[in-house]
Amino acid sequence: MLTIGVDIGGTKVAAGVVDENGAILENALRPTPADRPDLVAETVADVVKELARGKEIEAVGVGAAGFVDETRSIVRFAPNLAWREEPLQKKITELIGLPVVVENDANAMAWAEARFGAGRGESHLVCVTVGTGIGGGIVIDGHLYRGRWGMGAELGHMQVVPEGRLCGCGNLGCWEQYASGNALVRETREIVANQPERAATLLGLAGGTIEGEEVTEAARQGDEAALAAFAAMADWLAQGLADLAAILDPGRFIVGGGVSRAADLFIDRTRETFGRVLTGRGHRPVAEIRLAELGASAGLVGAADLARRR
């Protein structure tokens, strides 16, 4: 039986028909009406109806960036779409007449990697998405861990520096302020401001404002400032993974998200630092750190599979 997975992002709604093996048989895109969050359900319904035409669809899974309640129906809070207590499941169900499951997008991505990607064969894993910020998903004993209220695995908001950098969540010193794409750019700009002589290549590429793409390209060309920023990000990422290992003891970490496309610049150092700062090192197994395999489609694949298992 087929299900449809939908991944609601800040700029686009991606959807696909997914079979029981995690294969996408057909997909479609719509722009996200970010300025009209009340129209998102209608956009989802429109793309689902298009994909369902002529097919026997069992259910629909929807991945959304935000806090999804324990019943997988209400989006309590979604910063990118300004949703507050949004009854998304009810709205979509009424429009399409099919069972609907709503899940946090990082949880959906983690489930997809656990079932069909880099997590295959491991029953205890933590998936970390490194992008603009840091998201995450946790699978324990083969089950997706959501927490009592459905809001678990907000990994990017562990405090790693007391009274540290202000985070978009309102707290100070969150992990994503030191180990994300935004953190990489901020670190680079600080190095350039203080030691511009280390950034000749980067400054030539950037021209004006330094952004992530320029930092990555400069690092690949050996720019000292860009490489130093990647090293700092790798160390912060490793420290956070070591802290999670002390709490959850997973057999495997999976690193995905947009920044993972530049993994050649940081993943080896992340693994090295992780082994060096791990609690109980030398007297415990060391969790693997692997890169995600499913790319941008992971969210909709995971949402579709969770809908099948509802």
PDB file of C-alpha atoms in Angstrom:
ATOM      1  CA  MET A   1       0.000   0.000   0.000  1.00  0.00           C
ATOM      2  CA  LEU A   2       1.199   3.495  -0.818  1.00  0.00           C
ATOM      3  CA  THR A   3       1.394   6.546   1.419  1.00  0.00           C
ATOM      4  CA  ILE A   4       2.168  10.182   0.682  1.00  0.00           C
ATOM      5  CA  GLY A   5       4.807  12.122   2.579  1.00  0.00           C
ATOM      6  CA  VAL A   6       4.826  15.911   2.784  1.00  0.00           C
ATOM      7  CA  ASP A   7       7.696  18.083   3.993  1.00  0.00           C
ATOM      8  CA  ILE A   8       6.645  21.656   4.811  1.00  0.00           C
ATOM      9  CA  GLY A   9       9.585  24.037   4.583  1.00  0.00           C
ATOM     10  CA  GLY A  10       9.872  27.780   4.895  1.00  0.00           C
ATOM     11  CA  THR A  11       9.921  28.267   1.099  1.00  0.00           C
ATOM     12  CA  LYS A  12       8.446  25.100  -0.428  1.00  0.00           C
ATOM     13  CA  VAL A  13       6.125  22.192   0.245  1.00  0.00           C
ATOM     14  CA  ALA A  14       7.671  18.966  -1.081  1.00  0.00           C
ATOM     15  CA  ALA A  15       5.539  15.856  -1.381  1.00  0.00           C
ATOM     16  CA  GLY A  16       5.944  12.351  -2.753  1.00  0.00           C
ATOM     17  CA  VAL A  17       4.223   9.006  -3.147  1.00  0.00           C
ATOM     18  CA  VAL A  18       6.293   6.509  -1.158  1.00  0.00           C
ATOM     19  CA  ASP A  19       6.176   2.719  -1.183  1.00  0.00           C
ATOM     20  CA  GLU A  20       6.882   0.347   1.717  1.00  0.00           C
ATOM     21  CA  ASN A  21      10.593   0.236   0.813  1.00  0.00           C
ATOM     22  CA  GLY A  22      11.025   4.001   1.113  1.00  0.00           C
ATOM     23  CA  ALA A  23      11.180   4.569  -2.652  1.00  0.00           C
ATOM     24  CA  ILE A  24       9.628   7.769  -4.010  1.00  0.00           C
ATOM     25  CA  LEU A  25       7.437   6.843  -6.989  1.00  0.00           C
ATOM     26  CA  GLU A  26       6.254  10.344  -7.854  1.00  0.00           C
ATOM     27  CA  ASN A  27       6.829  13.775  -6.370  1.00  0.00           C
ATOM     28  CA  ALA A  28       5.614  17.356  -6.592  1.00  0.00           C
ATOM     29  CA  LEU A  29       6.459  20.810  -5.236  1.00  0.00           C
ATOM     30  CA  ARG A  30       4.476  23.882  -4.256  1.00  0.00           C
ATOM     31  CA  PRO A  31       5.671  27.238  -2.893  1.00  0.00           C
ATOM     32  CA  THR A  32       4.939  27.624   0.806  1.00  0.00           C
ATOM     33  CA  PRO A  33       2.503  30.492   1.495  1.00  0.00           C
ATOM     34  CA  ALA A  34       4.748  31.613   4.368  1.00  0.00           C
ATOM     35  CA  ASP A  35       3.000  34.984   4.645  1.00  0.00           C
ATOM     36  CA  ARG A  36      -0.353  33.205   4.967  1.00  0.00           C
ATOM     37  CA  PRO A  37       0.132  30.252   7.345  1.00  0.00           C
ATOM     38  CA  ASP A  38      -3.628  29.749   7.341  1.00  0.00           C
ATOM     39  CA  LEU A  39      -3.336  28.628   3.703  1.00  0.00           C
ATOM     40  CA  VAL A  40      -0.671  25.960   4.279  1.00  0.00           C
ATOM     41  CA  ALA A  41      -3.238  23.207   4.878  1.00  0.00           C
ATOM     42  CA  GLU A  42      -4.904  24.054   1.563  1.00  0.00           C
ATOM     43  CA  THR A  43      -1.541  23.922  -0.199  1.00  0.00           C
ATOM     44  CA  VAL A  44      -0.814  20.515   1.306  1.00  0.00           C
ATOM     45  CA  ALA A  45      -4.263  19.260   0.321  1.00  0.00           C
ATOM     46  CA  ASP A  46      -3.777  20.493  -3.226  1.00  0.00           C
ATOM     47  CA  VAL A  47      -0.474  18.688  -3.732  1.00  0.00           C
ATOM     48  CA  VAL A  48      -1.773  15.503  -2.053  1.00  0.00           C
ATOM     49  CA  LYS A  49      -4.820  15.401  -4.325  1.00  0.00           C
ATOM     50  CA  GLU A  50      -2.572  15.783  -7.355  1.00  0.00           C
ATOM     51  CA  LEU A  51      -0.327  12.908  -6.300  1.00  0.00           C
ATOM     52  CA  ALA A  52      -3.205  10.654  -5.183  1.00  0.00           C
ATOM     53  CA  ARG A  53      -5.025  10.834  -8.485  1.00  0.00           C
ATOM     54  CA  GLY A  54      -5.521   7.317  -9.826  1.00  0.00           C
ATOM     55  CA  LYS A  55      -3.753   5.671  -6.880  1.00  0.00           C
ATOM     56  CA  GLU A  56      -4.842   3.817  -3.763  1.00  0.00           C
ATOM     57  CA  ILE A  57      -3.348   5.919  -0.940  1.00  0.00           C
ATOM     58  CA  GLU A  58      -3.529   4.588   2.607  1.00  0.00           C
ATOM     59  CA  ALA A  59      -2.538   7.677   4.611  1.00  0.00           C
ATOM     60  CA  VAL A  60      -0.583  10.945   4.540  1.00  0.00           C
ATOM     61  CA  GLY A  61       2.366  11.918   6.720  1.00  0.00           C
ATOM     62  CA  VAL A  62       3.276  15.572   7.157  1.00  0.00           C
ATOM     63  CA  GLY A  63       6.634  16.814   8.446  1.00  0.00           C
ATOM     64  CA  ALA A  64       6.646  20.322   9.894  1.00  0.00           C
ATOM     65  CA  ALA A  65       9.420  22.350  11.511  1.00  0.00           C
ATOM     66  CA  GLY A  66       8.094  22.997  14.984  1.00  0.00           C
ATOM     67  CA  PHE A  67       6.762  21.475  18.189  1.00  0.00           C
ATOM     68  CA  VAL A  68       4.207  18.781  17.352  1.00  0.00           C
ATOM     69  CA  ASP A  69       2.052  17.526  20.213  1.00  0.00           C
ATOM     70  CA  GLU A  70       1.967  13.972  21.569  1.00  0.00           C
ATOM     71  CA  THR A  71      -1.077  13.070  19.437  1.00  0.00           C
ATOM     72  CA  ARG A  72       0.757  14.012  16.226  1.00  0.00           C
ATOM     73  CA  SER A  73      -1.994  16.423  15.275  1.00  0.00           C
ATOM     74  CA  ILE A  74      -1.341  19.950  16.579  1.00  0.00           C
ATOM     75  CA  VAL A  75       1.671  22.135  15.786  1.00  0.00           C
ATOM     76  CA  ARG A  76       2.183  23.944  19.076  1.00  0.00           C
ATOM     77  CA  PHE A  77       4.842  26.326  17.815  1.00  0.00           C
ATOM     78  CA  ALA A  78       6.522  26.769  14.422  1.00  0.00           C
ATOM     79  CA  PRO A  79       8.844  29.767  14.140  1.00  0.00           C
ATOM     80  CA  ASN A  80       9.139  29.774  10.340  1.00  0.00           C
ATOM     81  CA  LEU A  81       5.388  29.780   9.697  1.00  0.00           C
ATOM     82  CA  ALA A  82       4.164  31.648  12.778  1.00  0.00           C
ATOM     83  CA  TRP A  83       1.905  28.717  13.737  1.00  0.00           C
ATOM     84  CA  ARG A  84       0.640  28.722  17.307  1.00  0.00           C
ATOM     85  CA  GLU A  85      -1.577  25.815  18.416  1.00  0.00           C
ATOM     86  CA  GLU A  86      -2.315  25.017  14.763  1.00  0.00           C
ATOM     87  CA  PRO A  87      -4.725  22.026  14.344  1.00  0.00           C
ATOM     88  CA  LEU A  88      -2.948  20.951  11.177  1.00  0.00           C
ATOM     89  CA  GLN A  89      -4.046  17.306  11.161  1.00  0.00           C
ATOM     90  CA  LYS A  90      -7.736  18.217  11.478  1.00  0.00           C
ATOM     91  CA  LYS A  91      -7.545  20.831   8.730  1.00  0.00           C
ATOM     92  CA  ILE A  92      -5.792  18.570   6.224  1.00  0.00           C
ATOM     93  CA  THR A  93      -7.957  15.535   7.032  1.00  0.00           C
ATOM     94  CA  GLU A  94     -11.116  17.539   6.388  1.00  0.00           C
ATOM     95  CA  LEU A  95      -9.752  18.650   3.013  1.00  0.00           C
ATOM     96  CA  ILE A  96      -8.501  15.292   1.697  1.00  0.00           C
ATOM     97  CA  GLY A  97     -10.560  12.647   3.519  1.00  0.00           C
ATOM     98  CA  LEU A  98      -7.547  10.471   4.366  1.00  0.00           C
ATOM     99  CA  PRO A  99      -5.846   9.642   7.686  1.00  0.00           C
ATOM    100  CA  VAL A 100      -3.130  12.210   8.440  1.00  0.00           C
ATOM    101  CA  VAL A 101      -0.135  12.031  10.806  1.00  0.00           C
ATOM    102  CA  VAL A 102       1.824  15.195  11.612  1.00  0.00           C
ATOM    103  CA  GLU A 103       5.414  14.889  12.821  1.00  0.00           C
ATOM    104  CA  ASN A 104       8.346  17.184  13.514  1.00  0.00           C
ATOM    105  CA  ASP A 105      10.437  17.348  10.337  1.00  0.00           C
ATOM    106  CA  ALA A 106      13.717  16.358  12.030  1.00  0.00           C
ATOM    107  CA  ASN A 107      11.997  13.368  13.658  1.00  0.00           C
ATOM    108  CA  ALA A 108      10.703  12.346  10.237  1.00  0.00           C
ATOM    109  CA  MET A 109      14.178  12.668   8.749  1.00  0.00           C
ATOM    110  CA  ALA A 110      15.686  10.590  11.565  1.00  0.00           C
ATOM    111  CA  TRP A 111      13.096   7.871  11.075  1.00  0.00           C
ATOM    112  CA  ALA A 112      13.786   7.743   7.339  1.00  0.00           C
ATOM    113  CA  GLU A 113      17.526   7.368   7.938  1.00  0.00           C
ATOM    114  CA  ALA A 114      16.878   4.696  10.582  1.00  0.00           C
ATOM    115  CA  ARG A 115      14.642   2.678   8.269  1.00  0.00           C
ATOM    116  CA  PHE A 116      16.143   3.222   4.830  1.00  0.00           C
ATOM    117  CA  GLY A 117      19.399   5.183   5.135  1.00  0.00           C
ATOM    118  CA  ALA A 118      22.543   5.476   7.223  1.00  0.00           C
ATOM    119  CA  GLY A 119      20.860   4.032  10.325  1.00  0.00           C
ATOM    120  CA  ARG A 120      19.993   0.640   8.881  1.00  0.00           C
ATOM    121  CA  GLY A 121      21.001  -2.167  11.209  1.00  0.00           C
ATOM    122  CA  GLU A 122      21.371   0.042  14.307  1.00  0.00           C
ATOM    123  CA  SER A 123      18.585   0.065  16.911  1.00  0.00           C
ATOM    124  CA  HIS A 124      19.924   3.004  18.975  1.00  0.00           C
ATOM    125  CA  LEU A 125      20.820   6.136  17.039  1.00  0.00           C
ATOM    126  CA  VAL A 126      20.761   9.906  17.150  1.00  0.00           C
ATOM    127  CA  CYS A 127      20.297  11.942  13.991  1.00  0.00           C
ATOM    128  CA  VAL A 128      21.636  15.513  14.008  1.00  0.00           C
ATOM    129  CA  THR A 129      20.681  17.908  11.215  1.00  0.00           C
ATOM    130  CA  VAL A 130      23.204  20.700  10.864  1.00  0.00           C
ATOM    131  CA  GLY A 131      21.831  23.556   8.820  1.00  0.00           C
ATOM    132  CA  THR A 132      20.946  27.139   9.662  1.00  0.00           C
ATOM    133  CA  GLY A 133      20.444  25.758  13.169  1.00  0.00           C
ATOM    134  CA  ILE A 134      20.567  22.229  14.598  1.00  0.00           C
ATOM    135  CA  GLY A 135      17.674  19.794  14.654  1.00  0.00           C
ATOM    136  CA  GLY A 136      17.565  16.196  15.737  1.00  0.00           C
ATOM    137  CA  GLY A 137      15.782  12.918  16.074  1.00  0.00           C
ATOM    138  CA  ILE A 138      16.322   9.975  18.422  1.00  0.00           C
ATOM    139  CA  VAL A 139      15.597   6.289  17.821  1.00  0.00           C
ATOM    140  CA  ILE A 140      15.817   4.053  20.897  1.00  0.00           C
ATOM    141  CA  ASP A 141      15.446   0.284  20.648  1.00  0.00           C
ATOM    142  CA  GLY A 142      14.007   0.700  17.156  1.00  0.00           C
ATOM    143  CA  HIS A 143      11.350   3.220  18.207  1.00  0.00           C
ATOM    144  CA  LEU A 144      11.220   6.945  17.504  1.00  0.00           C
ATOM    145  CA  TYR A 145      11.583   8.804  20.804  1.00  0.00           C
ATOM    146  CA  ARG A 146       9.249  11.805  20.965  1.00  0.00           C
ATOM    147  CA  GLY A 147       9.126  12.599  24.693  1.00  0.00           C
ATOM    148  CA  ARG A 148       6.105  12.833  26.965  1.00  0.00           C
ATOM    149  CA  TRP A 149       4.596  15.804  25.121  1.00  0.00           C
ATOM    150  CA  GLY A 150       5.935  15.060  21.628  1.00  0.00           C
ATOM    151  CA  MET A 151       8.596  17.738  21.834  1.00  0.00           C
ATOM    152  CA  GLY A 152      11.750  15.719  22.500  1.00  0.00           C
ATOM    153  CA  ALA A 153      15.033  15.816  20.554  1.00  0.00           C
ATOM    154  CA  GLU A 154      15.306  19.596  20.260  1.00  0.00           C
ATOM    155  CA  LEU A 155      19.037  18.969  20.394  1.00  0.00           C
ATOM    156  CA  GLY A 156      20.147  22.349  19.099  1.00  0.00           C
ATOM    157  CA  HIS A 157      18.858  24.001  22.246  1.00  0.00           C
ATOM    158  CA  MET A 158      21.057  22.258  24.780  1.00  0.00           C
ATOM    159  CA  GLN A 159      22.944  25.003  26.602  1.00  0.00           C
ATOM    160  CA  VAL A 160      26.663  24.518  26.004  1.00  0.00           C
ATOM    161  CA  VAL A 161      27.901  27.961  27.100  1.00  0.00           C
ATOM    162  CA  PRO A 162      26.303  29.559  30.176  1.00  0.00           C
ATOM    163  CA  GLU A 163      25.412  33.167  29.403  1.00  0.00           C
ATOM    164  CA  GLY A 164      26.635  32.569  25.839  1.00  0.00           C
ATOM    165  CA  ARG A 165      25.345  33.795  22.498  1.00  0.00           C
ATOM    166  CA  LEU A 166      21.686  34.761  22.244  1.00  0.00           C
ATOM    167  CA  CYS A 167      19.680  32.083  20.443  1.00  0.00           C
ATOM    168  CA  GLY A 168      16.540  32.553  18.368  1.00  0.00           C
ATOM    169  CA  CYS A 169      14.685  30.484  20.976  1.00  0.00           C
ATOM    170  CA  GLY A 170      15.301  33.268  23.514  1.00  0.00           C
ATOM    171  CA  ASN A 171      17.865  31.427  25.638  1.00  0.00           C
ATOM    172  CA  LEU A 172      21.618  31.933  25.797  1.00  0.00           C
ATOM    173  CA  GLY A 173      24.456  29.639  24.757  1.00  0.00           C
ATOM    174  CA  CYS A 174      22.508  27.009  22.801  1.00  0.00           C
ATOM    175  CA  TRP A 175      24.498  24.380  20.880  1.00  0.00           C
ATOM    176  CA  GLU A 176      23.251  25.622  17.508  1.00  0.00           C
ATOM    177  CA  GLN A 177      24.866  28.992  18.165  1.00  0.00           C
ATOM    178  CA  TYR A 178      28.267  27.278  17.991  1.00  0.00           C
ATOM    179  CA  ALA A 179      27.942  24.258  15.684  1.00  0.00           C
ATOM    180  CA  SER A 180      25.566  25.261  12.844  1.00  0.00           C
ATOM    181  CA  GLY A 181      25.778  26.952   9.470  1.00  0.00           C
ATOM    182  CA  ASN A 182      25.021  30.306  11.051  1.00  0.00           C
ATOM    183  CA  ALA A 183      27.721  29.676  13.655  1.00  0.00           C
ATOM    184  CA  LEU A 184      30.231  28.828  10.926  1.00  0.00           C
ATOM    185  CA  VAL A 185      29.610  32.134   9.163  1.00  0.00           C
ATOM    186  CA  ARG A 186      29.707  34.103  12.415  1.00  0.00           C
ATOM    187  CA  GLU A 187      33.004  32.495  13.437  1.00  0.00           C
ATOM    188  CA  THR A 188      34.508  33.233  10.037  1.00  0.00           C
ATOM    189  CA  ARG A 189      33.454  36.879  10.125  1.00  0.00           C
ATOM    190  CA  GLU A 190      34.971  37.278  13.593  1.00  0.00           C
ATOM    191  CA  ILE A 191      38.288  35.811  12.440  1.00  0.00           C
ATOM    192  CA  VAL A 192      38.323  38.036   9.356  1.00  0.00           C
ATOM    193  CA  ALA A 193      37.516  41.137  11.412  1.00  0.00           C
ATOM    194  CA  ASN A 194      40.416  40.480  13.772  1.00  0.00           C
ATOM    195  CA  GLN A 195      42.922  38.863  11.406  1.00  0.00           C
ATOM    196  CA  PRO A 196      42.116  39.788   7.792  1.00  0.00           C
ATOM    197  CA  GLU A 197      45.579  38.669   6.697  1.00  0.00           C
ATOM    198  CA  ARG A 198      44.430  35.062   7.231  1.00  0.00           C
ATOM    199  CA  ALA A 199      41.556  35.440   4.774  1.00  0.00           C
ATOM    200  CA  ALA A 200      43.005  36.597   1.471  1.00  0.00           C
ATOM    201  CA  THR A 201      41.280  33.881  -0.556  1.00  0.00           C
ATOM    202  CA  LEU A 202      37.975  34.280   1.254  1.00  0.00           C
ATOM    203  CA  LEU A 203      37.906  38.047   0.864  1.00  0.00           C
ATOM    204  CA  GLY A 204      38.604  37.664  -2.826  1.00  0.00           C
ATOM    205  CA  LEU A 205      35.681  35.263  -3.219  1.00  0.00           C
ATOM    206  CA  ALA A 206      33.229  37.090  -1.005  1.00  0.00           C
ATOM    207  CA  GLY A 207      33.687  40.598  -2.297  1.00  0.00           C
ATOM    208  CA  GLY A 208      31.198  42.075   0.161  1.00  0.00           C
ATOM    209  CA  THR A 209      29.277  40.034   2.707  1.00  0.00           C
ATOM    210  CA  ILE A 210      30.729  36.671   3.776  1.00  0.00           C
ATOM    211  CA  GLU A 211      28.206  33.827   3.501  1.00  0.00           C
ATOM    212  CA  GLY A 212      28.359  30.060   3.869  1.00  0.00           C
ATOM    213  CA  GLU A 213      29.031  29.209   0.221  1.00  0.00           C
ATOM    214  CA  GLU A 214      32.064  31.506   0.127  1.00  0.00           C
ATOM    215  CA  VAL A 215      33.385  30.079   3.385  1.00  0.00           C
ATOM    216  CA  THR A 216      33.124  26.534   2.018  1.00  0.00           C
ATOM    217  CA  GLU A 217      34.781  27.369  -1.296  1.00  0.00           C
ATOM    218  CA  ALA A 218      37.548  29.326   0.421  1.00  0.00           C
ATOM    219  CA  ALA A 219      38.208  26.437   2.815  1.00  0.00           C
ATOM    220  CA  ARG A 220      38.526  24.042  -0.119  1.00  0.00           C
ATOM    221  CA  GLN A 221      41.084  26.416  -1.592  1.00  0.00           C
ATOM    222  CA  GLY A 222      43.072  26.376   1.661  1.00  0.00           C
ATOM    223  CA  ASP A 223      42.029  29.736   3.111  1.00  0.00           C
ATOM    224  CA  GLU A 224      43.343  29.835   6.686  1.00  0.00           C
ATOM    225  CA  ALA A 225      40.440  31.752   8.204  1.00  0.00           C
ATOM    226  CA  ALA A 226      37.777  29.533   6.600  1.00  0.00           C
ATOM    227  CA  LEU A 227      39.593  26.361   7.676  1.00  0.00           C
ATOM    228  CA  ALA A 228      39.876  27.676  11.229  1.00  0.00           C
ATOM    229  CA  ALA A 229      36.128  28.355  11.307  1.00  0.00           C
ATOM    230  CA  PHE A 230      35.348  24.832  10.104  1.00  0.00           C
ATOM    231  CA  ALA A 231      37.700  23.427  12.765  1.00  0.00           C
ATOM    232  CA  ALA A 232      35.916  25.388  15.490  1.00  0.00           C
ATOM    233  CA  MET A 233      32.526  24.191  14.252  1.00  0.00           C
ATOM    234  CA  ALA A 234      33.778  20.580  14.147  1.00  0.00           C
ATOM    235  CA  ASP A 235      35.000  20.786  17.741  1.00  0.00           C
ATOM    236  CA  TRP A 236      31.699  22.217  18.979  1.00  0.00           C
ATOM    237  CA  LEU A 237      29.776  19.577  17.056  1.00  0.00           C
ATOM    238  CA  ALA A 238      31.919  16.828  18.559  1.00  0.00           C
ATOM    239  CA  GLN A 239      31.478  18.152  22.086  1.00  0.00           C
ATOM    240  CA  GLY A 240      27.711  18.163  21.718  1.00  0.00           C
ATOM    241  CA  LEU A 241      27.730  14.619  20.341  1.00  0.00           C
ATOM    242  CA  ALA A 242      29.883  13.502  23.282  1.00  0.00           C
ATOM    243  CA  ASP A 243      27.401  15.055  25.708  1.00  0.00           C
ATOM    244  CA  LEU A 244      24.551  13.226  23.970  1.00  0.00           C
ATOM    245  CA  ALA A 245      26.541   9.974  24.113  1.00  0.00           C
ATOM    246  CA  ALA A 246      26.887  10.399  27.881  1.00  0.00           C
ATOM    247  CA  ILE A 247      23.103  10.663  28.193  1.00  0.00           C
ATOM    248  CA  LEU A 248      21.736   8.361  25.484  1.00  0.00           C
ATOM    249  CA  ASP A 249      24.604   5.972  24.667  1.00  0.00           C
ATOM    250  CA  PRO A 250      23.618   5.433  21.009  1.00  0.00           C
ATOM    251  CA  GLY A 251      25.418   3.017  18.749  1.00  0.00           C
ATOM    252  CA  ARG A 252      25.488   5.514  15.904  1.00  0.00           C
ATOM    253  CA  PHE A 253      25.225   9.227  15.200  1.00  0.00           C
ATOM    254  CA  ILE A 254      23.973  10.355  11.795  1.00  0.00           C
ATOM    255  CA  VAL A 255      24.909  13.853  10.651  1.00  0.00           C
ATOM    256  CA  GLY A 256      22.759  15.433   7.957  1.00  0.00           C
ATOM    257  CA  GLY A 257      21.399  18.827   6.971  1.00  0.00           C
ATOM    258  CA  GLY A 258      22.701  21.416   4.539  1.00  0.00           C
ATOM    259  CA  VAL A 259      26.099  21.853   6.177  1.00  0.00           C
ATOM    260  CA  SER A 260      26.802  18.128   5.781  1.00  0.00           C
ATOM    261  CA  ARG A 261      27.338  18.782   2.064  1.00  0.00           C
ATOM    262  CA  ALA A 262      30.685  20.226   3.173  1.00  0.00           C
ATOM    263  CA  ALA A 263      31.426  17.215   5.401  1.00  0.00           C
ATOM    264  CA  ASP A 264      34.822  16.686   3.782  1.00  0.00           C
ATOM    265  CA  LEU A 265      35.909  19.849   5.606  1.00  0.00           C
ATOM    266  CA  PHE A 266      34.863  18.858   9.124  1.00  0.00           C
ATOM    267  CA  ILE A 267      33.702  15.259   9.626  1.00  0.00           C
ATOM    268  CA  ASP A 268      37.156  13.723  10.215  1.00  0.00           C
ATOM    269  CA  ARG A 269      37.987  16.325  12.848  1.00  0.00           C
ATOM    270  CA  THR A 270      34.546  15.836  14.411  1.00  0.00           C
ATOM    271  CA  ARG A 271      35.209  12.098  14.777  1.00  0.00           C
ATOM    272  CA  GLU A 272      38.683  12.713  16.171  1.00  0.00           C
ATOM    273  CA  THR A 273      37.546  15.282  18.727  1.00  0.00           C
ATOM    274  CA  PHE A 274      34.543  13.158  19.698  1.00  0.00           C
ATOM    275  CA  GLY A 275      36.812  10.261  20.588  1.00  0.00           C
ATOM    276  CA  ARG A 276      39.045  12.581  22.606  1.00  0.00           C
ATOM    277  CA  VAL A 277      36.303  14.238  24.718  1.00  0.00           C
ATOM    278  CA  LEU A 278      33.955  11.260  25.138  1.00  0.00           C
ATOM    279  CA  THR A 279      33.153  10.476  28.769  1.00  0.00           C
ATOM    280  CA  GLY A 280      34.714   7.157  29.775  1.00  0.00           C
ATOM    281  CA  ARG A 281      36.904   7.056  26.677  1.00  0.00           C
ATOM    282  CA  GLY A 282      39.071   3.981  26.579  1.00  0.00           C
ATOM    283  CA  HIS A 283      36.583   2.008  28.646  1.00  0.00           C
ATOM    284  CA  ARG A 284      33.493   2.023  26.428  1.00  0.00           C
ATOM    285  CA  PRO A 285      32.515   1.406  22.800  1.00  0.00           C
ATOM    286  CA  VAL A 286      32.727   4.537  20.665  1.00  0.00           C
ATOM    287  CA  ALA A 287      29.610   5.324  18.649  1.00  0.00           C
ATOM    288  CA  GLU A 288      30.006   5.584  14.897  1.00  0.00           C
ATOM    289  CA  ILE A 289      29.501   8.977  13.262  1.00  0.00           C
ATOM    290  CA  ARG A 290      28.069   8.562   9.778  1.00  0.00           C
ATOM    291  CA  LEU A 291      26.749  10.966   7.182  1.00  0.00           C
ATOM    292  CA  ALA A 292      23.067  10.868   6.254  1.00  0.00           C
ATOM    293  CA  GLU A 293      22.283   9.101   2.985  1.00  0.00           C
ATOM    294  CA  LEU A 294      18.809  10.230   1.911  1.00  0.00           C
ATOM    295  CA  GLY A 295      19.431  13.939   1.369  1.00  0.00           C
ATOM    296  CA  ALA A 296      16.587  16.403   0.993  1.00  0.00           C
ATOM    297  CA  SER A 297      13.989  13.668   0.492  1.00  0.00           C
ATOM    298  CA  ALA A 298      14.449  12.170   3.982  1.00  0.00           C
ATOM    299  CA  GLY A 299      11.733  14.269   5.618  1.00  0.00           C
ATOM    300  CA  LEU A 300       8.943  13.268   3.273  1.00  0.00           C
ATOM    301  CA  VAL A 301      10.073   9.612   3.174  1.00  0.00           C
ATOM    302  CA  GLY A 302      10.083   9.433   6.972  1.00  0.00           C
ATOM    303  CA  ALA A 303       6.717  11.169   7.269  1.00  0.00           C
ATOM    304  CA  ALA A 304       5.196   8.753   4.753  1.00  0.00           C
ATOM    305  CA  ASP A 305       6.542   5.719   6.610  1.00  0.00           C
ATOM    306  CA  LEU A 306       5.310   7.028   9.964  1.00  0.00           C
ATOM    307  CA  ALA A 307       1.858   7.489   8.450  1.00  0.00           C
ATOM    308  CA  ARG A 308       1.959   3.870   7.259  1.00  0.00           C
ATOM    309  CA  ARG A 309       2.808   2.761  10.822  1.00  0.00           C
ATOM    310  CA  ARG A 310       0.257   4.993  12.524  1.00  0.00           C
TER     311      ARG A 310
END
